Amino acid sequence: FTVTSKQTNPFEGQKPGTSGLRKKVTVFQQPNYLHNFVQATFYALSVDRVHGATLVVSGDGRYFSKEAIQIIIKMAAGNHVRRVWVAQNGLLSTPAVSAVIRERVGHDGAKATGAFILTASHNPGGPHEDFGIKYNMENGGPAPESVTNQIFIHTTTIKEYFIAEDIPDVDISKIGVTSFTGPRGQFDVEVFDSTTDYIKLMKSIFDFGLIKKLLTSPKFSFCYDALHGVAGAYAHKIFVEELGADESSLINCVPKEDFGGGHPDPNLTYAKELVARMGLGKSPASDPPEFGAAADGDADRNMVLGKRFFVTPSDSVAIIAANAVEAIPYFASGLKGVARSMPTSAALDVVAKALGLKFFEVPTGWKFFGNLMDAGMCSICGEESFGTGSDHIREKDGIWAVLAWLSILAFKNKDRLQGDEKLISVEEIVLNHWSTYGRHYYTRYDYENVESAGANELMANLVKLQYDLGELNVLIRKIRPEVSFVIKADEFEYKDPVDGSISSKQGIRFIFNDGSRLIYRLSGTGSVGATIRVYIEQYEKDPTKTGRDSQEALAPLVDVAIKMSKMEQFTGRTAPTVIT
Ligand code: VG1
Ligand code: CO
């Protein structure tokens, strides 16, 4: 093949957000739009990460992925990359990409140095919905801000890109290697199986034998909803073939380009079918399974449910951390430390303190956990946004979280799987956790697709409120006298303990005397307008008061959060789009 340089002009707004560049498919379909971003990424990477390198290119299979893969293959060749690895049909979950970068050895002994992940995660897909792209580094984690900032700078000045146009489209439905010869020698495209490397890794972490005993026990029942995302490609092999779950326990497990028209976000609002099956929501089923879980489009998120019971993600990571050493072989020698994102509830903090573990609080987005893990300072981490994971890879991992919960259930019920004794349920595990550590009542209100100007004004006003806490507390008394008073307010800033880099303006915090917290952030993953997230948290230590309904317990604080921010005045919204 030959390499040609193509003239191009910059596009505005190619700044990677919390997790890559996410825009409407129609935006990505503009001539050169994807090309510019890919070339800017090649420019931003050091030469050794491009020339002669091995790159993974795959994603959640959403609409426009197939076209994007062929373009990236040709541009990789045009930029002197040595090999591109594409999973069969371009399907790799985000955690599996991370695992492939870290673990996979190619047919010729090669190791990958990075990946283009094609996903907009939990955002809907299809011709009129979202597409996304992000770059992950050689540790398997998302590119740090130093790299994403460079990518953005290059997108604003780009004049040309390099492409091997005469490379024909590669058939990515067939496993095998296709070789080409270019100006600098050989270029290979290797199509490989989507699930092998990931499943091998899962088997090295968990006791599959023990989990199988649980899943095949007549006393246990299970349901997994992939919301038509890429998790479906793994669910059948792992849960049915490896662990013996019944075929009928999988719902929406066929990956689709448009996620069946749904919103592939595993929460109580969007995972309706699972929620109903688990005996919750508006039309609850009558005999729900013992355990249910869902994943998002790229399978890095998870929602865990028990029979008629919702586990908040903030509790989930705390409970996994509290039980990991005894229930999960990978952690048998102890935890190196734990970490959560700033808006995630402090449930994990309490566990860390009780167990004497190192603890870190980082900004929203998985990229911040990676440095801690690379430095051996953190084993388990999580976010309130249905993200949980560990240092087995450098992304959050939806299926890992489900296997972690199944391990805990299997371990606690080891002696009950046979015989008549009732199994310990998900709900009991959570209630016991609260009675030991206290409960963090928690909710998040999302105002999606708000006009950007109004959202920015709302945030600016909140910053202003922080200057005079005396006045703010008077205002709060007027809204709800029973709510505690604010003792500290700031904009969260994080100094990475490993490389010393500073990330500022990571959310506006109001911390109350009783430990309650109100946090406001603008989302960095949307594709149009602004999304305001309000995180509301209240700690209850008294075991007689940990059993209340969460929305009811939080009502006064929610009221304060909405009124003190003047939500309606700035956004025109009287209710949030989604409550989790
Ligand atoms: C959201 C979540 C954040 C998560 C990010 C990526 O970001 O709040 O916790 O890491 O999505 O998740 P934001 O900036 O919109 O609040 V995923 O599954 O979309 O890669
Ligand atoms: Co995701």
Coordinates of C-alpha atoms and ligand atoms in Angstrom, one line a residue:
F1 CA 0.0 0.0 0.0
T2 CA 0.9 3.6 -0.3
V3 CA 0.5 6.4 2.3
T4 CA -1.2 9.6 1.3
S5 CA -1.4 12.9 3.2
K6 CA -4.9 14.4 3.1
Q7 CA -5.6 18.1 3.6
T8 CA -8.1 18.8 6.4
N9 CA -9.4 21.6 8.6
P10 CA -10.0 21.6 12.3
F11 CA -13.4 20.9 13.8
E12 CA -14.6 22.7 16.9
G13 CA -15.4 20.9 20.1
Q14 CA -13.2 17.8 19.8
K15 CA -12.3 17.9 23.4
P16 CA -12.3 14.5 25.1
G17 CA -14.7 14.6 28.2
T18 CA -14.8 12.4 31.3
S19 CA -14.3 9.3 29.1
G20 CA -13.4 10.2 25.5
L21 CA -15.1 12.1 22.7
R22 CA -18.8 11.6 22.5
K23 CA -21.0 13.1 19.8
K24 CA -24.0 12.4 17.7
V25 CA -23.3 9.8 14.9
T26 CA -24.2 12.5 12.4
V27 CA -21.4 14.6 13.7
F28 CA -18.9 11.7 13.4
Q29 CA -20.2 11.1 9.9
Q30 CA -19.0 14.5 8.6
P31 CA -16.1 14.0 6.2
N32 CA -12.8 13.9 8.1
Y33 CA -14.3 14.3 11.6
L34 CA -13.2 11.0 12.9
H35 CA -10.0 11.2 10.8
N36 CA -9.0 14.4 12.5
F37 CA -9.5 13.0 16.0
V38 CA -7.5 9.9 15.2
Q39 CA -4.7 11.8 13.7
A40 CA -4.6 14.2 16.6
T41 CA -4.3 11.2 18.9
F42 CA -1.4 9.8 16.9
Y43 CA 0.3 13.2 17.2
A44 CA -0.3 13.4 20.9
L45 CA 1.3 10.0 21.6
S46 CA 5.0 9.6 21.7
V47 CA 6.5 8.2 18.5
D48 CA 7.3 4.7 20.1
R49 CA 3.6 4.3 20.8
V50 CA 2.8 4.8 17.1
H51 CA 5.7 3.7 14.9
G52 CA 5.9 -0.1 14.9
A53 CA 3.3 -0.3 17.6
T54 CA 0.4 -2.8 18.1
L55 CA -3.0 -1.2 18.7
V56 CA -6.3 -2.7 19.6
V57 CA -9.4 -1.2 17.8
S58 CA -12.8 -2.4 18.9
G59 CA -15.8 -1.4 21.0
D60 CA -19.4 -1.9 22.1
G61 CA -20.5 -2.5 18.5
R62 CA -22.8 0.6 18.3
Y63 CA -23.9 2.1 15.0
F64 CA -21.0 3.5 13.0
S65 CA -18.4 1.2 14.7
K66 CA -17.8 -0.9 11.6
E67 CA -17.1 2.1 9.4
A68 CA -14.9 3.6 12.1
I69 CA -12.8 0.4 12.5
Q70 CA -12.0 0.4 8.7
I71 CA -11.0 4.0 8.8
I72 CA -8.8 3.6 11.9
I73 CA -7.1 0.5 10.3
K74 CA -6.2 2.5 7.2
M75 CA -5.0 5.5 9.3
A76 CA -2.9 3.2 11.6
A77 CA -1.2 1.9 8.4
G78 CA -0.8 5.5 7.2
N79 CA 0.9 6.4 10.5
H80 CA 3.4 3.4 10.5
V81 CA 1.6 1.3 13.2
R82 CA 2.8 -2.3 12.8
R83 CA -0.3 -4.2 13.8
V84 CA -3.9 -3.6 14.5
W85 CA -5.9 -6.1 16.6
V86 CA -9.6 -6.2 16.0
A87 CA -11.9 -8.4 18.0
Q88 CA -14.3 -10.5 16.0
N89 CA -17.1 -8.2 14.6
G90 CA -15.3 -5.3 16.4
L91 CA -16.9 -6.3 19.7
L92 CA -14.9 -5.9 22.9
S93 CA -16.3 -4.6 26.2
T94 CA -14.3 -1.7 27.7
P95 CA -13.0 -3.9 30.5
A96 CA -12.0 -6.6 27.9
V97 CA -10.1 -4.0 25.9
S98 CA -8.1 -3.2 29.1
A99 CA -7.5 -6.9 29.7
V100 CA -6.4 -7.5 26.1
I101 CA -3.9 -4.6 26.3
R102 CA -2.5 -6.0 29.5
E103 CA -2.7 -9.8 28.9
R104 CA -3.0 -10.7 25.3
V105 CA -0.1 -12.1 23.3
G106 CA -0.5 -12.1 19.5
H107 CA 0.0 -15.0 17.1
D108 CA 3.6 -13.6 16.5
G109 CA 4.3 -12.9 20.2
A110 CA 3.4 -9.2 20.0
K111 CA 1.9 -7.2 22.9
A112 CA -0.4 -4.2 22.5
T113 CA 0.6 -0.6 23.5
G114 CA -2.8 1.0 23.4
A115 CA -6.3 0.9 22.1
F116 CA -8.9 3.0 20.4
I117 CA -12.2 2.1 22.2
L118 CA -15.3 2.8 20.1
T119 CA -18.1 3.5 22.5
A120 CA -20.3 6.1 24.0
S121 CA -20.9 3.8 26.9
H122 CA -24.3 4.3 28.5
N123 CA -25.5 6.8 25.8
P124 CA -28.1 5.4 23.3
G125 CA -26.9 4.3 19.9
G126 CA -28.2 4.3 16.3
P127 CA -28.1 6.6 13.3
H128 CA -29.5 9.5 15.3
E129 CA -27.9 8.8 18.6
D130 CA -24.3 8.8 20.0
F131 CA -21.0 7.5 18.9
G132 CA -17.7 7.8 20.8
I133 CA -14.0 7.1 20.8
K134 CA -11.4 7.1 23.4
Y135 CA -7.7 6.1 23.7
N136 CA -6.3 3.8 26.3
M137 CA -2.7 3.5 27.2
E138 CA -0.3 0.6 27.7
N139 CA -1.4 0.1 31.3
G140 CA -4.9 -0.6 29.9
G141 CA -6.4 2.6 31.3
P142 CA -7.8 5.7 29.8
A143 CA -5.3 8.3 28.6
P144 CA -4.5 10.7 31.4
E145 CA -5.4 14.4 31.1
S146 CA -1.9 15.3 30.0
V147 CA -2.5 13.2 26.8
T148 CA -6.2 14.1 26.3
N149 CA -5.2 17.8 26.5
Q150 CA -2.6 17.3 23.8
I151 CA -5.1 15.5 21.6
F152 CA -7.4 18.4 21.9
I153 CA -4.7 21.0 21.1
H154 CA -3.8 19.0 18.0
T155 CA -7.5 18.9 16.9
T156 CA -7.5 22.7 16.9
T157 CA -4.5 23.1 14.6
I158 CA -4.7 20.0 12.4
K159 CA -4.0 20.5 8.7
E160 CA -3.4 17.0 7.3
Y161 CA -3.8 13.3 8.1
F162 CA -2.1 10.2 6.9
I163 CA -4.0 7.3 5.4
A164 CA -3.4 4.1 3.4
E165 CA -6.4 4.4 1.2
D166 CA -5.6 1.4 -1.0
I167 CA -5.9 -1.0 1.9
P168 CA -9.2 -2.9 1.2
D169 CA -11.8 -3.2 4.0
V170 CA -10.8 -6.1 6.2
D171 CA -13.4 -8.8 6.9
I172 CA -13.7 -8.5 10.7
S173 CA -16.2 -11.3 11.0
K174 CA -13.5 -13.9 10.5
I175 CA -10.8 -14.7 12.9
G176 CA -7.3 -14.6 11.3
V177 CA -4.5 -12.4 10.1
T178 CA -4.3 -10.3 7.0
S179 CA -0.9 -8.9 6.0
F180 CA -0.1 -5.9 3.8
T181 CA 3.1 -4.5 2.6
G182 CA 3.7 -0.7 2.8
P183 CA 6.5 1.8 2.4
R184 CA 8.0 0.7 5.8
G185 CA 7.4 -3.0 5.5
Q186 CA 4.7 -5.3 6.9
F187 CA 1.4 -4.2 8.4
D188 CA -1.0 -6.8 9.9
V189 CA -4.6 -6.8 10.9
E190 CA -5.3 -9.6 13.3
V191 CA -9.0 -10.5 14.0
F192 CA -9.3 -12.4 17.3
D193 CA -11.9 -13.9 19.6
S194 CA -13.7 -11.3 21.8
T195 CA -14.0 -13.3 24.9
T196 CA -11.1 -15.7 25.4
D197 CA -8.6 -13.3 27.1
Y198 CA -11.3 -11.8 29.4
I199 CA -12.7 -15.1 30.5
K200 CA -9.2 -16.4 31.2
L201 CA -8.6 -13.4 33.4
M202 CA -11.9 -13.8 35.3
K203 CA -11.1 -17.4 36.0
S204 CA -7.8 -16.4 37.5
I205 CA -9.5 -14.0 39.9
F206 CA -12.6 -15.9 41.1
D207 CA -13.4 -19.4 42.3
F208 CA -15.6 -20.4 39.3
G209 CA -16.2 -23.8 41.0
L210 CA -17.8 -22.2 44.0
I211 CA -19.8 -19.7 42.0
K212 CA -21.1 -22.6 39.9
K213 CA -22.3 -24.4 43.0
L214 CA -24.4 -21.3 43.8
L215 CA -25.7 -20.7 40.3
T216 CA -26.8 -24.4 39.9
S217 CA -28.3 -24.7 43.4
P218 CA -32.1 -25.1 43.2
K219 CA -32.3 -22.6 46.0
F220 CA -30.7 -19.8 44.0
S221 CA -32.1 -17.9 41.0
F222 CA -30.4 -15.4 38.8
C223 CA -31.1 -12.8 36.1
Y224 CA -28.7 -10.8 33.9
D225 CA -29.7 -8.0 31.6
A226 CA -27.1 -6.7 29.1
L227 CA -29.5 -4.1 27.7
H228 CA -28.4 -5.2 24.3
G229 CA -24.9 -4.0 24.9
V230 CA -21.7 -5.8 24.4
A231 CA -21.9 -7.6 27.8
G232 CA -24.2 -9.9 25.9
A233 CA -21.2 -11.3 24.0
Y234 CA -19.7 -12.4 27.4
A235 CA -22.8 -13.3 29.4
H236 CA -23.7 -16.5 27.7
K237 CA -20.2 -17.9 27.8
I238 CA -19.5 -16.9 31.4
F239 CA -22.9 -17.3 33.2
V240 CA -24.4 -20.2 31.1
E241 CA -21.5 -22.2 29.7
E242 CA -18.9 -21.7 32.4
L243 CA -21.1 -21.3 35.5
G244 CA -24.1 -23.3 34.7
A245 CA -26.8 -20.7 34.9
D246 CA -30.0 -21.4 33.0
E247 CA -30.3 -20.0 29.5
S248 CA -33.6 -18.2 30.5
S249 CA -31.7 -16.1 33.1
L250 CA -30.2 -13.9 30.4
I251 CA -32.3 -11.1 29.0
N252 CA -31.4 -8.6 26.2
C253 CA -28.1 -10.4 25.8
V254 CA -27.9 -10.1 22.0
P255 CA -25.7 -7.1 21.2
K256 CA -27.4 -4.6 18.9
E257 CA -26.1 -1.5 17.0
D258 CA -28.9 0.6 18.5
F259 CA -29.3 -1.3 21.8
G260 CA -32.8 -2.3 20.7
G261 CA -33.7 1.4 20.8
G262 CA -33.1 1.6 24.5
H263 CA -30.9 3.6 26.8
P264 CA -28.2 1.1 27.8
D265 CA -27.7 2.5 31.3
P266 CA -28.1 0.1 34.1
N267 CA -30.2 2.0 36.7
L268 CA -33.7 1.8 38.1
T269 CA -35.0 4.1 35.3
Y270 CA -33.5 2.5 32.2
A271 CA -33.2 -1.2 33.1
K272 CA -37.0 -1.5 33.3
E273 CA -37.4 -5.1 32.4
L274 CA -34.9 -6.3 34.9
V275 CA -36.3 -4.0 37.6
A276 CA -39.7 -5.5 37.1
R277 CA -38.4 -9.0 37.1
M278 CA -36.7 -8.4 40.4
G279 CA -40.0 -7.4 41.9
L280 CA -39.4 -3.6 41.9
G281 CA -40.8 -0.6 40.0
K282 CA -44.3 -0.1 38.6
S283 CA -45.3 -3.6 37.5
P284 CA -43.3 -5.9 39.7
A285 CA -43.1 -9.6 39.0
S286 CA -44.5 -11.9 41.6
D287 CA -41.7 -14.4 42.1
P288 CA -38.5 -12.5 41.6
P289 CA -35.0 -14.2 41.4
E290 CA -32.6 -14.0 44.3
F291 CA -30.1 -12.0 42.3
G292 CA -30.2 -9.7 39.3
A293 CA -27.7 -7.5 37.5
A294 CA -27.4 -5.3 34.4
A295 CA -24.7 -3.7 32.4
D296 CA -24.3 -0.6 30.2
G297 CA -23.5 -0.5 26.5
D298 CA -19.8 -1.1 26.9
A299 CA -20.2 -3.4 30.0
D300 CA -18.0 -1.4 32.4
R301 CA -21.0 -0.5 34.6
N302 CA -23.1 -2.7 36.7
M303 CA -26.3 -2.6 38.7
V304 CA -26.8 -5.2 41.4
L305 CA -30.2 -6.1 42.7
G306 CA -31.5 -8.6 45.2
K307 CA -35.1 -9.9 45.4
R308 CA -37.1 -6.7 45.6
F309 CA -34.0 -4.9 46.7
F310 CA -31.7 -2.3 45.1
V311 CA -28.0 -2.1 46.1
T312 CA -26.6 1.4 45.7
P313 CA -23.3 1.5 43.8
S314 CA -21.7 3.3 46.7
D315 CA -22.7 0.5 49.1
S316 CA -21.8 -2.1 46.5
V317 CA -18.1 -1.1 46.4
A318 CA -18.0 -0.8 50.2
I319 CA -19.5 -4.3 50.6
I320 CA -17.2 -5.9 48.1
A321 CA -14.2 -4.3 49.8
A322 CA -15.4 -5.5 53.2
N323 CA -15.7 -9.1 52.0
A324 CA -13.1 -9.4 49.2
V325 CA -10.3 -11.0 51.2
E326 CA -12.3 -14.0 52.4
A327 CA -14.6 -14.4 49.4
I328 CA -12.4 -13.7 46.3
P329 CA -9.2 -15.7 45.8
Y330 CA -7.5 -12.8 43.9
F331 CA -7.5 -10.7 47.1
A332 CA -6.6 -13.5 49.6
S333 CA -3.4 -11.9 50.5
G334 CA -5.1 -8.6 51.5
L335 CA -6.1 -5.3 49.9
K336 CA -3.4 -2.7 49.0
G337 CA -5.9 0.1 49.5
V338 CA -9.3 1.3 48.3
A339 CA -10.5 4.4 46.4
R340 CA -13.7 6.1 45.4
S341 CA -14.6 9.1 43.2
M342 CA -15.4 12.3 45.1
P343 CA -19.2 12.2 44.7
T344 CA -19.5 8.5 45.7
S345 CA -20.8 8.1 49.2
A346 CA -18.5 7.7 52.1
A347 CA -19.6 4.1 52.8
L348 CA -16.2 2.9 51.5
D349 CA -14.4 5.4 53.8
V350 CA -16.0 3.7 56.9
V351 CA -14.9 0.2 55.7
A352 CA -11.3 1.5 55.0
K353 CA -11.1 3.0 58.4
A354 CA -12.4 -0.1 60.2
L355 CA -10.1 -2.4 58.2
G356 CA -7.1 -0.1 58.4
L357 CA -6.8 0.3 54.7
K358 CA -5.2 3.0 52.6
F359 CA -7.9 5.2 51.2
F360 CA -8.1 7.7 48.3
E361 CA -10.7 10.1 47.0
V362 CA -10.3 11.0 43.4
P363 CA -12.2 13.1 40.8
T364 CA -15.0 11.5 38.7
G365 CA -13.8 9.3 35.9
W366 CA -11.8 6.1 36.0
K367 CA -8.5 7.5 34.7
F368 CA -7.6 8.8 38.2
F369 CA -7.7 5.3 39.7
G370 CA -5.1 4.0 37.3
N371 CA -2.1 5.8 38.7
L372 CA -2.9 4.5 42.2
M373 CA -3.2 1.0 40.9
D374 CA 0.0 1.1 38.9
A375 CA 1.8 2.3 42.0
G376 CA 0.4 -0.7 44.0
M377 CA -1.7 1.6 46.3
C378 CA -5.2 0.5 45.4
S379 CA -6.9 -2.9 44.9
I380 CA -10.6 -2.0 44.8
C381 CA -12.4 1.1 43.7
G382 CA -15.8 2.4 42.7
E383 CA -18.0 5.3 41.6
E384 CA -21.6 6.1 42.5
S385 CA -22.4 5.9 38.8
F386 CA -22.6 2.1 38.8
G387 CA -18.9 1.6 38.3
T388 CA -16.9 -0.9 40.3
G389 CA -13.6 -2.5 39.7
S390 CA -10.2 -3.6 40.8
D391 CA -6.6 -3.6 39.9
H392 CA -7.0 -6.7 37.7
I393 CA -7.4 -4.1 34.8
R394 CA -7.5 -0.3 34.5
E395 CA -11.2 0.2 33.7
K396 CA -14.3 -0.4 35.7
D397 CA -15.7 -3.8 35.1
G398 CA -19.4 -4.7 35.0
I399 CA -19.1 -8.5 34.8
W400 CA -16.3 -8.5 37.4
A401 CA -18.7 -6.7 39.8
V402 CA -21.4 -9.3 39.3
L403 CA -18.9 -12.2 39.8
A404 CA -17.7 -10.4 43.0
W405 CA -21.2 -10.3 44.3
L406 CA -21.8 -13.9 43.3
S407 CA -18.6 -14.9 45.1
I408 CA -19.7 -13.1 48.3
L409 CA -23.1 -14.9 48.1
A410 CA -21.5 -18.2 47.4
F411 CA -19.0 -17.8 50.2
K412 CA -21.5 -16.8 52.8
N413 CA -23.9 -19.6 51.7
K414 CA -21.2 -22.3 51.4
D415 CA -22.8 -24.5 54.0
R416 CA -26.4 -23.7 53.1
L417 CA -26.4 -24.7 49.4
Q418 CA -27.4 -28.2 50.4
G419 CA -30.0 -28.9 53.0
D420 CA -33.1 -27.0 54.0
E421 CA -31.6 -23.9 55.5
K422 CA -32.6 -20.6 53.7
L423 CA -29.9 -18.8 51.8
I424 CA -28.5 -15.5 53.0
S425 CA -29.9 -13.0 50.6
V426 CA -28.5 -9.9 49.0
E427 CA -30.7 -7.8 51.2
E428 CA -29.5 -9.5 54.4
I429 CA -25.9 -8.9 53.3
V430 CA -26.6 -5.2 52.9
L431 CA -28.6 -4.8 56.1
N432 CA -25.8 -6.6 58.1
H433 CA -23.3 -4.2 56.5
W434 CA -25.4 -1.2 57.6
S435 CA -25.7 -2.5 61.1
T436 CA -21.9 -2.8 61.3
Y437 CA -20.8 0.3 59.5
G438 CA -23.9 2.6 59.5
R439 CA -25.8 3.6 56.4
H440 CA -25.1 6.3 53.9
Y441 CA -28.5 7.4 52.5
Y442 CA -27.7 8.4 48.9
T443 CA -29.4 9.7 45.8
R444 CA -28.3 11.4 42.6
Y445 CA -30.6 13.8 40.6
D446 CA -29.7 14.3 37.0
Y447 CA -31.0 17.2 34.9
E448 CA -30.1 16.1 31.4
N449 CA -29.9 18.2 28.3
V450 CA -30.2 21.6 30.1
E451 CA -29.3 24.7 28.2
S452 CA -25.6 25.3 28.7
A453 CA -25.8 29.0 29.7
G454 CA -28.3 28.3 32.5
A455 CA -26.3 25.4 33.8
N456 CA -23.1 27.5 33.9
E457 CA -25.0 30.3 35.7
L458 CA -26.3 27.8 38.3
M459 CA -22.8 26.5 38.9
A460 CA -21.4 30.1 39.2
N461 CA -24.1 30.9 41.7
L462 CA -23.2 27.9 43.8
V463 CA -19.5 29.0 43.9
K464 CA -20.7 32.4 45.1
L465 CA -22.7 30.8 47.9
Q466 CA -19.5 29.4 49.2
Y467 CA -18.0 32.8 50.1
D468 CA -20.4 33.4 53.0
L469 CA -21.3 30.2 54.9
G470 CA -23.1 32.3 57.6
E471 CA -25.5 33.7 55.0
L472 CA -25.9 30.3 53.3
N473 CA -26.8 28.6 56.6
V474 CA -29.5 31.3 57.2
L475 CA -30.9 30.4 53.8
I476 CA -30.8 26.7 54.5
R477 CA -32.6 27.3 57.9
K478 CA -35.4 29.0 55.9
I479 CA -35.7 26.1 53.5
R480 CA -35.5 23.3 56.0
P481 CA -34.7 24.0 59.6
E482 CA -34.1 20.3 60.4
V483 CA -31.2 20.1 58.1
S484 CA -27.7 20.4 59.6
F485 CA -25.5 23.4 58.8
V486 CA -22.7 23.7 56.2
I487 CA -19.3 23.7 57.8
K488 CA -17.1 23.5 54.7
A489 CA -17.6 24.3 51.1
D490 CA -15.1 24.2 48.2
E491 CA -14.5 23.2 44.6
F492 CA -12.9 19.8 44.7
E493 CA -9.2 19.8 43.7
Y494 CA -7.1 16.6 43.4
K495 CA -3.4 16.3 43.6
D496 CA -2.4 12.9 42.3
P497 CA -0.2 11.3 45.0
V498 CA 1.8 9.4 42.4
D499 CA 2.7 12.0 39.8
G500 CA 1.8 15.2 41.6
S501 CA -0.5 16.4 38.8
I502 CA -3.4 18.7 39.8
S503 CA -6.9 18.5 38.6
S504 CA -9.0 21.4 39.7
K505 CA -12.7 22.4 39.5
Q506 CA -13.9 18.8 39.9
G507 CA -17.2 19.6 41.5
I508 CA -18.7 22.0 44.0
R509 CA -19.0 20.6 47.5
F510 CA -21.0 21.5 50.5
I511 CA -20.2 19.5 53.6
F512 CA -22.5 19.6 56.6
N513 CA -21.8 19.3 60.3
D514 CA -23.5 15.8 60.5
G515 CA -21.3 14.5 57.6
S516 CA -24.0 15.0 55.0
R517 CA -22.8 16.2 51.6
L518 CA -24.3 18.1 48.7
I519 CA -22.3 18.0 45.5
Y520 CA -22.9 19.6 42.1
R521 CA -21.1 18.7 38.9
L522 CA -21.6 19.2 35.2
S523 CA -21.4 16.0 33.3
G524 CA -18.5 15.4 30.9
T525 CA -20.0 12.5 28.9
G526 CA -23.1 14.1 27.2
S527 CA -23.2 14.9 23.6
V528 CA -25.5 17.9 23.5
G529 CA -26.4 20.7 26.0
A530 CA -25.4 20.3 29.6
T531 CA -26.2 17.7 32.3
I532 CA -26.3 18.9 35.9
R533 CA -25.7 16.2 38.5
V534 CA -26.7 16.7 42.1
Y535 CA -25.3 14.2 44.6
I536 CA -27.1 14.0 48.0
E537 CA -25.8 12.0 50.9
Q538 CA -26.6 11.6 54.6
Y539 CA -24.9 9.3 57.1
E540 CA -26.9 7.4 59.7
K541 CA -25.0 5.5 62.3
D542 CA -27.9 4.5 64.6
P543 CA -28.8 0.9 63.6
T544 CA -32.4 1.5 64.5
K545 CA -32.6 4.2 61.8
T546 CA -30.9 2.6 58.9
G547 CA -34.0 0.9 57.5
R548 CA -35.9 3.9 56.2
D549 CA -36.9 4.5 52.6
S550 CA -34.0 6.4 51.0
Q551 CA -36.0 9.1 49.2
E552 CA -38.0 9.7 52.3
A553 CA -35.0 10.0 54.6
L554 CA -33.3 12.3 52.2
A555 CA -36.3 14.5 51.4
P556 CA -35.2 17.5 53.5
L557 CA -31.7 17.6 52.2
V558 CA -33.0 17.2 48.6
D559 CA -35.3 20.1 49.1
V560 CA -32.3 22.2 50.3
A561 CA -30.2 21.0 47.4
I562 CA -32.8 22.1 44.8
K563 CA -33.8 25.4 46.4
M564 CA -30.4 26.7 47.4
S565 CA -29.1 26.1 43.8
K566 CA -32.2 27.8 42.4
M567 CA -32.6 24.9 40.0
E568 CA -35.9 26.0 38.6
Q569 CA -34.8 29.6 38.1
F570 CA -31.7 28.7 36.2
T571 CA -32.8 25.7 34.2
G572 CA -36.6 25.9 34.1
R573 CA -36.8 22.4 35.4
T574 CA -39.2 21.4 38.1
A575 CA -38.0 17.8 38.2
P576 CA -34.9 15.8 37.4
T577 CA -34.7 13.7 34.3
V578 CA -33.3 10.7 36.2
I579 CA -33.1 9.8 39.8
T580 CA -30.7 7.1 40.9
Ligands
VG1_1 C1 -20.2 9.7 34.1 C2 -20.1 9.3 35.5 C3 -18.7 8.9 35.9 C4 -18.2 7.9 34.9 C5 -18.3 8.4 33.5 C6 -17.9 7.3 32.4 O1 -19.4 10.9 33.9 O2 -20.6 10.3 36.4 O3 -18.7 8.5 37.2 O4 -16.8 7.6 35.1 O5 -19.7 8.7 33.2 O6 -18.7 6.2 32.5 P1 -20.0 12.4 33.8 O7 -18.9 13.3 33.6 O8 -21.1 12.3 32.8 O9 -20.6 12.6 35.2 V1 -19.0 5.3 31.2 O10 -19.7 3.8 31.6 O11 -20.0 6.4 30.4 O12 -17.5 5.1 30.4
CO2 CO -19.7 2.4 30.2

